[in-house]
């Protein structure tokens, strides 16, 4: 990746003669000003050195040849396509750690802020530089009706700012509420605080409209201000299945607001009713029809948008697009017009649902512009037509997605025929997305789409569709095939007065440009005494050989060893190898699923395993699948039964801490779960790939299971990078944050002794031991010195000293700590108390085991700066006050 222009040699000589003193403008000012001036002056005065510095030795791509190259410029007006015709785009991570982000809007006031709403009831303000204000714009968590159930459709669903927010200073929200055990939809109005543009006055709430919901699903949830200045409200059909209410259902019944698009006028409502009816509403004055209705016959419209129009011609401006979620066969995209009947429940997509209603000649419904069957997805998420500046090839493209399948899709209008042509969007390969800050994978559940003030497009997705899980991420859509001319799309945000602190953004995903190629380890074994050799990266030339000394007092039994770390994940389809160790070594070569759309896997259901004893090639093709990766696995063969290979389709990356275990002869315990939950390990980002040898077999008769993915046959995601449904990862190293130093993958002697201590505790029958520190440095229970308040310990199922569930001693009892807001800084406080230097990883969602029910949760919302001597000195909730369960017990790995 060049940070300087690449010039052709002939042109460079001319450039040197006329413009050579511009070089100082192209280089970063590093070091002292004097050194910088000397460097540039030396290069500028020497033509040969100057051109060696700027020349790009590629006659096709160097400037100015690149402008006249016919082949390179042939497709500048088209988005790049892969061989299957899928549009290849890339992404940029914009925000993370959100709890089901349901909406993102902008104020259109020149500040280029954007406001992100969480289903739980929070709305946050993000500045143009990506920082978030620590005070919420709105907090309705006390009133919003929702739950932690995955897929719960209730909650805070949308927010809209008044089109003239700087003058009118009002915002409108749409959320679920319970009134006397009756579920309702409420649309409310709030006013900005007098001296703070980044916070609403919570006491100013005024109810605009309430609608009783007969069921907890199909809540709709969209607010839009149209070009006419009126407020559009999109409400679902009331829930259940098939709109069973009344003779024709709610959607076809114009005497109810359910299953409708409403239009109201909220201007000049301070001294009168909360809204008035626009004089041109289509059913105003019609008998038995409610005047608020603008369109009807909708099922559950989820995410609508208004076309800005072509930037040059203005064509298409004002069109309203909506995704309407289907029943059991089709999802559809509609173009909303005044007085339109969109067919539900008579029709679903283009087909009949209720045949009797469908054959009614008076139906006169408007067909969708596009519908797709459930083999492509089961819950449409409406999107936007791109009208931004930075990606000119995307202009006029309607981009939308599917919540269930995670598929990204696009529609392009054929101006001649008036029909909309479908094309799928997939993630570009590593080579396509090899630009700064770009990634090519995303979380599967696409909740919403968004547009910023400049017209650039985003989508909001999560790895765990629960209102309580901090697994939500906002992605910006980027087309690498063609960018706008430099400087054309630049803007200067208006200044924003901030009250409170700014929380800077750190991306968690690994940039494509930072991915490093690695080799796939190929272990070999013998029958009794095992020597495993592993291919290592070029920086190490000799294989690692580890031989475990036999235990003289016990009968030797073969036991599988932990797997070596796989290569870093690559979204591009590539041939990889899964190695299975049996009595005689068998290798299976598995080609991952060929795919175009790359996304993170979050499902807990593993693919079926495939027993094999000889090299086989498996090739399947699907339009959209999860990220193709390799899981190097070592499992134990019992008798003559072939060992199952680990299913592909899950990206696995061993943590640095696990790599340390893999290089040390240790004995692990049989339990793989703690109260029904598999142990899960958070992957760490390290500056370069780690390689670990295959340890030898152990000789314990009781314990025949090793720490491998075979240990989790029902939960292959336990060692995968895709986050589990209720798991939130804190920011890891990136270009925005200094890289952690390389983690030593070999254990020190004292650490080896601690591991063997864990083994001795196991042999004594203590399966879930709390590691006891050496005499004089730790805390003893029952006798000896008295425990101090704030003392901590790590409870490990494996009896290990450097990792485990965090427990703290307060008020004479041990209790756990919740993982909410718990970061590596808090983990470092814990590790320093125990004599370690730092926290290598913070393990969330009880990844290192849950506590028993009789153990209390003592601390929640712990936020540390890193220098405290105890968690009690950190910012936190009151002792014993929490809103979590033992499923959120936090753990740490120290080093």
Coordinates of C-alpha atoms in Angstrom, one line a residue, residues 387-655:
X387 CA -27.1 8.9 -3.3
X388 CA -23.7 9.7 -1.7
X389 CA -20.6 11.1 -3.1
X390 CA -17.8 8.8 -2.2
X391 CA -18.9 5.7 -4.2
X392 CA -20.2 7.0 -7.6
X393 CA -20.7 3.4 -9.0
X394 CA -23.4 2.8 -6.4
X395 CA -25.6 5.8 -7.3
X396 CA -29.2 4.7 -7.8
X397 CA -28.6 1.2 -6.2
X398 CA -31.2 0.2 -3.6
X399 CA -29.3 -1.8 -0.9
X400 CA -31.1 -3.9 1.6
X401 CA -30.7 -7.1 3.5
X402 CA -32.2 -10.0 5.5
X403 CA -32.2 -10.3 9.2
X404 CA -32.3 -14.1 9.3
X405 CA -30.0 -15.2 6.5
X406 CA -27.6 -12.2 6.7
X407 CA -27.8 -11.8 3.0
X408 CA -27.0 -8.3 1.5
X409 CA -28.9 -7.6 -1.7
X410 CA -29.4 -4.8 -4.2
X411 CA -32.0 -3.6 -6.7
X412 CA -31.3 -1.4 -9.7
X413 CA -34.2 0.3 -11.7
X414 CA -34.3 -0.2 -15.4
X415 CA -35.4 3.2 -16.5
X416 CA -36.6 1.9 -19.9
X417 CA -38.8 -1.0 -18.6
X418 CA -39.5 0.4 -15.1
X419 CA -38.6 -3.0 -13.6
X420 CA -36.1 -3.5 -10.8
X421 CA -33.2 -5.9 -11.4
X422 CA -31.8 -7.9 -8.5
X423 CA -28.2 -8.5 -7.7
X424 CA -26.7 -10.0 -4.6
X425 CA -23.9 -8.2 -2.7
X426 CA -21.0 -10.2 -1.4
X427 CA -17.9 -9.3 0.5
X428 CA -14.8 -8.6 -1.6
X429 CA -11.9 -10.9 -1.4
X430 CA -8.8 -10.0 0.5
X431 CA -7.1 -8.6 -2.6
X432 CA -10.2 -6.5 -3.4
X433 CA -10.5 -5.0 0.1
X434 CA -6.8 -4.5 0.8
X435 CA -7.1 -0.8 1.6
X436 CA -6.7 1.0 5.0
X437 CA -9.4 0.5 7.6
X438 CA -11.4 -1.9 5.4
X439 CA -12.8 -5.3 6.4
X440 CA -14.7 -8.0 4.5
X441 CA -16.8 -9.8 7.1
X442 CA -19.8 -8.8 9.2
X443 CA -22.2 -10.2 11.8
X444 CA -25.1 -12.1 10.4
X445 CA -28.2 -10.5 11.9
X446 CA -28.8 -7.3 9.8
X447 CA -31.1 -5.2 12.0
X448 CA -31.3 -1.9 10.1
X449 CA -29.8 0.4 7.4
X450 CA -28.8 4.0 7.7
X451 CA -27.7 7.1 5.8
X452 CA -25.4 9.8 7.1
X453 CA -25.7 13.5 6.4
X454 CA -23.4 13.1 3.4
X455 CA -25.5 10.3 1.9
X456 CA -23.1 7.4 2.6
X457 CA -24.8 4.1 3.5
X458 CA -24.4 2.0 6.7
X459 CA -26.0 -1.1 8.1
X460 CA -26.4 -2.2 11.7
X461 CA -25.9 -5.8 12.6
X462 CA -25.4 -8.0 15.6
X463 CA -23.9 -11.4 16.4
X464 CA -26.5 -12.0 19.2
X465 CA -30.1 -10.8 18.6
X466 CA -30.8 -10.0 22.2
X467 CA -31.6 -6.5 23.6
X468 CA -29.0 -7.2 26.4
X469 CA -26.1 -8.5 24.4
X470 CA -23.3 -6.0 23.5
X471 CA -22.7 -7.6 20.1
X472 CA -24.0 -4.9 17.8
X473 CA -21.7 -3.3 15.2
X474 CA -22.3 -0.5 12.7
X475 CA -20.6 -1.0 9.3
X476 CA -20.1 1.6 6.5
X477 CA -20.5 0.2 3.0
X478 CA -17.5 0.9 0.8
X479 CA -17.0 0.2 -3.0
X480 CA -13.3 -0.2 -3.6
X481 CA -13.7 -0.4 -7.4
X482 CA -14.1 3.3 -7.8
X483 CA -13.8 6.2 -5.4
X484 CA -14.7 9.8 -6.0
X485 CA -11.9 12.3 -7.0
X486 CA -9.7 13.4 -4.1
X487 CA -11.2 16.4 -2.3
X488 CA -14.6 16.2 -4.1
X489 CA -16.4 14.7 -1.1
X490 CA -14.6 16.5 1.7
X491 CA -16.7 18.4 4.3
X492 CA -16.0 20.4 7.4
X493 CA -18.5 19.5 10.2
X494 CA -19.9 22.4 12.2
X495 CA -18.6 22.6 15.7
X496 CA -20.6 20.8 18.5
X497 CA -20.6 21.9 22.1
X498 CA -20.0 18.9 24.3
X499 CA -21.0 18.4 27.9
X500 CA -19.5 15.3 29.3
X501 CA -16.6 13.1 28.1
X502 CA -15.9 11.7 24.7
X503 CA -15.4 7.9 24.3
X504 CA -13.0 7.3 21.4
X505 CA -13.8 4.5 19.0
X506 CA -11.5 1.5 18.6
X507 CA -12.3 -1.0 15.9
X508 CA -12.3 -4.7 16.9
X509 CA -12.1 -6.3 13.5
X510 CA -8.8 -7.1 11.9
X511 CA -8.3 -5.0 8.8
X512 CA -7.7 -6.9 5.6
X513 CA -4.5 -5.0 5.0
X514 CA -3.1 -6.3 8.3
X515 CA -3.8 -9.9 7.7
X516 CA -0.7 -12.0 7.5
X517 CA -0.3 -15.2 5.5
X518 CA 0.5 -18.4 7.5
X519 CA 1.1 -22.0 6.9
X520 CA -1.2 -24.8 8.0
X521 CA 0.3 -27.0 10.7
X522 CA 0.5 -30.7 9.8
X523 CA 1.0 -32.9 12.9
X524 CA 2.3 -36.4 12.8
X525 CA 2.1 -39.0 15.6
X526 CA 3.4 -42.5 16.6
X527 CA 1.8 -45.3 18.5
X528 CA 3.1 -45.0 22.1
X529 CA 5.7 -42.2 22.5
X530 CA 4.4 -39.3 20.5
X531 CA 6.6 -36.7 18.8
X532 CA 4.7 -34.0 17.1
X533 CA 6.3 -31.7 14.5
X534 CA 4.6 -28.6 13.3
X535 CA 5.3 -26.4 10.3
X536 CA 6.3 -23.0 11.5
X537 CA 6.4 -19.7 9.8
X538 CA 9.7 -18.7 8.0
X539 CA 11.0 -16.9 11.0
X540 CA 11.6 -20.3 12.7
X541 CA 13.5 -22.9 10.8
X542 CA 13.5 -25.9 13.2
X543 CA 10.5 -28.0 14.1
X544 CA 9.4 -28.0 17.7
X545 CA 9.5 -31.4 19.4
X546 CA 7.9 -32.0 22.7
X547 CA 8.2 -35.3 24.5
X548 CA 6.1 -35.9 27.6
X549 CA 7.9 -38.0 30.3
X550 CA 5.8 -41.1 31.2
X551 CA 4.2 -41.4 34.6
X552 CA 5.7 -44.5 36.2
X553 CA 2.9 -45.2 38.5
X554 CA 0.0 -45.2 36.0
X555 CA -0.9 -47.2 33.0
X556 CA -0.2 -45.2 29.8
X557 CA -3.4 -44.3 27.9
X558 CA -3.4 -42.3 24.7
X559 CA -5.0 -38.9 25.0
X560 CA -5.5 -36.2 22.4
X561 CA -3.5 -33.0 22.6
X562 CA -4.7 -29.5 22.2
X563 CA -4.8 -28.3 18.6
X564 CA -2.1 -26.0 17.2
X565 CA -3.3 -22.5 16.4
X566 CA -4.8 -22.4 12.9
X567 CA -3.8 -19.7 10.5
X568 CA -5.6 -16.3 10.8
X569 CA -9.0 -16.4 9.2
X570 CA -9.4 -15.5 5.6
X571 CA -12.8 -14.7 4.1
X572 CA -11.6 -15.8 0.6
X573 CA -12.3 -19.4 -0.3
X574 CA -9.1 -21.3 -0.1
X575 CA -8.0 -24.9 0.2
X576 CA -7.4 -25.8 3.8
X577 CA -6.6 -28.9 5.7
X578 CA -8.2 -30.5 8.7
X579 CA -6.0 -33.2 10.3
X580 CA -7.5 -36.0 12.4
X581 CA -5.3 -38.2 14.5
X582 CA -6.4 -41.8 15.0
X583 CA -4.4 -45.0 15.8
X584 CA -2.9 -44.5 12.3
X585 CA -2.8 -40.9 11.2
X586 CA -5.5 -39.9 8.6
X587 CA -5.7 -36.6 6.9
X588 CA -8.8 -35.1 5.3
X589 CA -8.5 -32.3 2.9
X590 CA -11.7 -30.2 3.0
X591 CA -12.4 -27.4 0.7
X592 CA -14.6 -24.9 2.5
X593 CA -18.0 -23.9 1.1
X594 CA -17.7 -21.7 -2.0
X595 CA -19.4 -18.5 -1.2
X596 CA -19.8 -14.9 -2.2
X597 CA -21.2 -13.3 0.9
X598 CA -18.9 -13.6 3.9
X599 CA -20.3 -13.1 7.3
X600 CA -19.7 -14.2 10.9
X601 CA -21.4 -17.4 12.1
X602 CA -23.4 -17.0 15.3
X603 CA -25.6 -20.1 15.2
X604 CA -25.1 -22.7 17.8
X605 CA -26.1 -25.7 15.7
X606 CA -23.0 -27.3 14.2
X607 CA -22.9 -28.9 10.8
X608 CA -22.8 -32.7 10.7
X609 CA -19.4 -34.2 11.2
X610 CA -17.9 -36.4 8.5
X611 CA -15.9 -39.5 9.5
X612 CA -13.0 -40.1 7.2
X613 CA -9.9 -42.3 7.0
X614 CA -8.4 -41.2 3.7
X615 CA -8.0 -38.0 1.8
X616 CA -11.4 -36.8 0.5
X617 CA -12.5 -33.6 -1.2
X618 CA -15.8 -32.1 -0.3
X619 CA -17.1 -29.2 -2.4
X620 CA -20.4 -27.5 -2.0
X621 CA -21.7 -24.3 -3.5
X622 CA -24.1 -21.9 -1.9
X623 CA -25.1 -18.4 -2.7
X624 CA -24.5 -17.2 0.8
X625 CA -22.9 -19.1 3.7
X626 CA -20.8 -18.3 6.7
X627 CA -17.2 -17.6 6.7
X628 CA -15.1 -20.5 5.3
X629 CA -12.3 -21.4 7.6
X630 CA -10.3 -24.3 8.8
X631 CA -10.3 -26.0 12.2
X632 CA -7.2 -28.0 12.7
X633 CA -8.3 -30.7 15.2
X634 CA -6.7 -33.6 17.0
X635 CA -9.1 -36.1 18.5
X636 CA -8.7 -39.5 20.1
X637 CA -9.8 -42.7 18.4
X638 CA -11.4 -45.3 20.7
X639 CA -10.8 -48.8 19.5
X640 CA -11.3 -48.9 15.7
X641 CA -13.9 -46.1 15.5
X642 CA -12.8 -43.3 13.1
X643 CA -12.6 -39.9 14.8
X644 CA -15.0 -37.3 13.4
X645 CA -13.4 -34.3 11.8
X646 CA -14.3 -30.8 13.0
X647 CA -17.0 -29.2 10.8
X648 CA -15.9 -26.5 8.4
X649 CA -17.6 -23.2 8.2
X650 CA -16.4 -21.9 11.6
X651 CA -13.4 -19.7 11.9
X652 CA -11.1 -20.8 14.7
X653 CA -8.3 -18.9 16.3
X654 CA -6.5 -20.1 19.4
X655 CA -5.8 -17.5 22.0

